[in-house]
Amino acid sequence: MAEDKKARKGTTNILGMFPQAQIQEFKEAFGMMDVNRDGFIDVSDLKAIHNDLGRNPSDKDLNEMLKECPGQLNFTAFLTLFGEKMHGTDSETTFRQAFEQFDPEKKGKLSEEYVKDLLLNVGDQFKEEEIRQVWKEAKPHGGLFDYDAFVTLVKRGPQDEMAQ
């Protein structure tokens, strides 16, 4: 019970969203889907799984399935997709697209002052302390807030944790 509460605790680390036993179940499911055992689920893996189930989807349909994942579908990405679906959070793509609405050139960075102004004056307005917390986790560099890195941090956790 305490483990389940800890697993549901808000965290940027996807592994913290699930109890260890459930992560192990996901690992087993991922292993079954990774037919060619290369550590990634790709079109050939999905095709083999569907064929085993008596289905024959087109490559276009299989590629559409894989588009839900930004980048290659490794175990961490697999777990992230399940976490988003089970915990009702927006996908990484949706989250990034929200920032892109304020970045017409789609550079992945916004002016620190512009972001601060938005946080203070638009929607659910932040307090100065809340902005300091955001900057503590995602420090602007050279007056720019790197929202691409921030989205990755929020959705996947710190990059050094992902290597584990």
Tab-separated table of C-alpha atoms in Angstrom:
chain	number	residue	atom	x	y	z
A	1	MET	CA	0.000	0.000	0.000
A	2	ALA	CA	2.732	2.469	0.963
A	3	GLU	CA	4.616	1.434	-2.190
A	4	ASP	CA	1.519	2.218	-4.311
A	5	LYS	CA	1.181	5.680	-2.751
A	6	LYS	CA	4.853	6.354	-3.375
A	7	ALA	CA	4.464	5.208	-6.972
A	8	ARG	CA	1.617	7.663	-7.550
A	9	LYS	CA	3.498	10.565	-5.990
A	10	GLY	CA	4.043	13.392	-8.472
A	11	THR	CA	7.477	13.010	-10.002
A	12	THR	CA	9.292	13.711	-13.229
A	13	ASN	CA	10.824	10.239	-13.165
A	14	ILE	CA	8.615	7.783	-15.049
A	15	LEU	CA	9.910	4.901	-12.920
A	16	GLY	CA	8.425	6.641	-9.893
A	17	MET	CA	4.935	6.432	-11.375
A	18	PHE	CA	4.618	2.671	-10.902
A	19	PRO	CA	5.298	0.127	-8.169
A	20	GLN	CA	8.323	-2.085	-8.865
A	21	ALA	CA	6.146	-5.159	-9.476
A	22	GLN	CA	4.201	-3.339	-12.187
A	23	ILE	CA	7.427	-2.140	-13.822
A	24	GLN	CA	8.550	-5.762	-13.962
A	25	GLU	CA	5.262	-6.686	-15.680
A	26	PHE	CA	5.829	-3.916	-18.206
A	27	LYS	CA	9.370	-5.220	-18.810
A	28	GLU	CA	7.982	-8.676	-19.523
A	29	ALA	CA	5.353	-7.252	-21.896
A	30	PHE	CA	7.987	-5.136	-23.650
A	31	GLY	CA	10.201	-8.209	-24.013
A	32	MET	CA	7.356	-10.129	-25.629
A	33	MET	CA	6.710	-7.282	-28.078
A	34	ASP	CA	10.376	-6.760	-28.921
A	35	VAL	CA	10.322	-9.789	-31.223
A	36	ASN	CA	13.781	-9.196	-32.741
A	37	ARG	CA	15.291	-8.489	-29.266
A	38	ASP	CA	17.082	-5.295	-30.297
A	39	GLY	CA	15.781	-3.232	-27.357
A	40	PHE	CA	13.299	-1.283	-29.484
A	41	ILE	CA	9.782	-1.921	-30.748
A	42	ASP	CA	9.663	-1.099	-34.439
A	43	VAL	CA	7.418	-1.781	-37.435
A	44	SER	CA	8.748	-5.318	-37.877
A	45	ASP	CA	7.994	-6.110	-34.212
A	46	LEU	CA	4.474	-4.705	-34.459
A	47	LYS	CA	3.888	-6.592	-37.717
A	48	ALA	CA	4.979	-9.884	-36.092
A	49	ILE	CA	2.727	-9.300	-33.072
A	50	HIS	CA	-0.281	-8.507	-35.264
A	51	ASN	CA	0.406	-11.491	-37.529
A	52	ASP	CA	0.484	-13.742	-34.457
A	53	LEU	CA	-2.970	-12.392	-33.616
A	54	GLY	CA	-4.246	-13.096	-37.125
A	55	ARG	CA	-4.230	-9.464	-38.199
A	56	ASN	CA	-2.465	-7.847	-41.121
A	57	PRO	CA	-2.284	-4.066	-40.645
A	58	SER	CA	-0.614	-1.895	-43.275
A	59	ASP	CA	2.834	-0.425	-42.695
A	60	LYS	CA	1.119	2.972	-42.713
A	61	ASP	CA	-1.072	1.939	-39.753
A	62	LEU	CA	1.910	0.500	-37.900
A	63	ASN	CA	3.928	3.669	-38.469
A	64	GLU	CA	0.986	5.724	-37.162
A	65	MET	CA	1.071	3.655	-33.967
A	66	LEU	CA	4.777	4.336	-33.559
A	67	LYS	CA	4.286	8.082	-34.098
A	68	GLU	CA	2.740	8.275	-30.625
A	69	CYS	CA	6.283	7.961	-29.331
A	70	PRO	CA	8.721	10.799	-29.982
A	71	GLY	CA	11.868	9.008	-31.045
A	72	GLN	CA	12.538	5.292	-30.863
A	73	LEU	CA	10.286	3.094	-28.752
A	74	ASN	CA	12.674	1.708	-26.138
A	75	PHE	CA	11.573	0.502	-22.702
A	76	THR	CA	11.677	3.969	-21.114
A	77	ALA	CA	9.522	5.405	-23.904
A	78	PHE	CA	7.197	2.386	-23.649
A	79	LEU	CA	6.784	2.977	-19.921
A	80	THR	CA	6.246	6.706	-20.512
A	81	LEU	CA	3.439	6.023	-22.999
A	82	PHE	CA	1.725	3.715	-20.531
A	83	GLY	CA	2.197	6.262	-17.756
A	84	GLU	CA	0.599	8.986	-19.866
A	85	LYS	CA	-2.354	6.782	-20.766
A	86	MET	CA	-2.873	5.456	-17.246
A	87	HIS	CA	-2.298	8.700	-15.370
A	88	GLY	CA	-4.086	11.003	-17.798
A	89	THR	CA	-1.197	13.327	-18.642
A	90	ASP	CA	-0.605	14.959	-21.982
A	91	SER	CA	1.823	13.306	-24.347
A	92	GLU	CA	5.295	14.729	-24.829
A	93	THR	CA	4.285	15.915	-28.294
A	94	THR	CA	1.182	17.717	-26.995
A	95	PHE	CA	3.190	19.325	-24.198
A	96	ARG	CA	5.863	20.529	-26.645
A	97	GLN	CA	3.205	21.815	-29.076
A	98	ALA	CA	1.736	23.942	-26.283
A	99	PHE	CA	5.064	25.769	-25.991
A	100	GLU	CA	5.354	26.002	-29.769
A	101	GLN	CA	2.216	28.140	-29.806
A	102	PHE	CA	4.399	30.887	-28.305
A	103	ASP	CA	7.382	30.130	-30.541
A	104	PRO	CA	6.377	30.823	-34.161
A	105	GLU	CA	9.872	29.929	-35.414
A	106	LYS	CA	9.804	26.589	-33.491
A	107	LYS	CA	13.354	27.082	-32.180
A	108	GLY	CA	12.726	25.250	-28.894
A	109	LYS	CA	13.637	28.277	-26.806
A	110	LEU	CA	11.733	31.302	-25.530
A	111	SER	CA	12.879	34.495	-23.877
A	112	GLU	CA	13.127	34.038	-20.107
A	113	GLU	CA	11.299	37.341	-19.567
A	114	TYR	CA	8.535	36.358	-21.993
A	115	VAL	CA	7.956	33.039	-20.211
A	116	LYS	CA	8.015	34.765	-16.825
A	117	ASP	CA	5.464	37.329	-18.057
A	118	LEU	CA	3.206	34.521	-19.333
A	119	LEU	CA	3.473	32.630	-16.050
A	120	LEU	CA	2.667	35.732	-14.010
A	121	ASN	CA	-0.157	37.103	-16.134
A	122	VAL	CA	-1.859	34.388	-18.201
A	123	GLY	CA	-4.071	31.455	-17.181
A	124	ASP	CA	-3.341	29.956	-13.765
A	125	GLN	CA	-1.022	32.733	-12.679
A	126	PHE	CA	2.166	31.711	-10.915
A	127	LYS	CA	3.588	33.396	-7.838
A	128	GLU	CA	7.217	34.555	-7.839
A	129	GLU	CA	8.195	31.578	-5.641
A	130	GLU	CA	6.648	29.143	-8.128
A	131	ILE	CA	8.630	30.743	-10.953
A	132	ARG	CA	11.817	30.409	-8.882
A	133	GLN	CA	11.014	26.682	-8.544
A	134	VAL	CA	10.607	26.343	-12.329
A	135	TRP	CA	13.927	28.141	-12.906
A	136	LYS	CA	15.571	25.917	-10.291
A	137	GLU	CA	14.574	22.809	-12.269
A	138	ALA	CA	15.013	24.315	-15.740
A	139	LYS	CA	17.554	27.109	-15.533
A	140	PRO	CA	17.403	29.609	-18.400
A	141	HIS	CA	20.739	30.101	-20.166
A	142	GLY	CA	21.700	33.345	-21.841
A	143	GLY	CA	18.244	34.784	-21.165
A	144	LEU	CA	16.522	31.856	-22.928
A	145	PHE	CA	14.224	29.191	-21.515
A	146	ASP	CA	14.849	25.890	-23.349
A	147	TYR	CA	11.352	24.455	-23.457
A	148	ASP	CA	12.504	21.403	-25.441
A	149	ALA	CA	14.798	20.427	-22.561
A	150	PHE	CA	12.076	21.304	-20.039
A	151	VAL	CA	9.515	19.062	-21.758
A	152	THR	CA	12.048	16.228	-21.809
A	153	LEU	CA	12.801	16.778	-18.121
A	154	VAL	CA	9.130	16.762	-17.146
A	155	LYS	CA	8.122	13.804	-19.305
A	156	ARG	CA	11.233	11.597	-19.070
A	157	GLY	CA	13.078	12.773	-15.979
A	158	PRO	CA	16.672	13.959	-15.796
A	159	GLN	CA	18.749	12.561	-18.635
A	160	ASP	CA	21.289	10.952	-16.307
A	161	GLU	CA	18.480	8.907	-14.722
A	162	MET	CA	17.395	7.695	-18.165
A	163	ALA	CA	20.751	6.054	-18.787
A	164	GLN	CA	20.187	3.658	-15.868
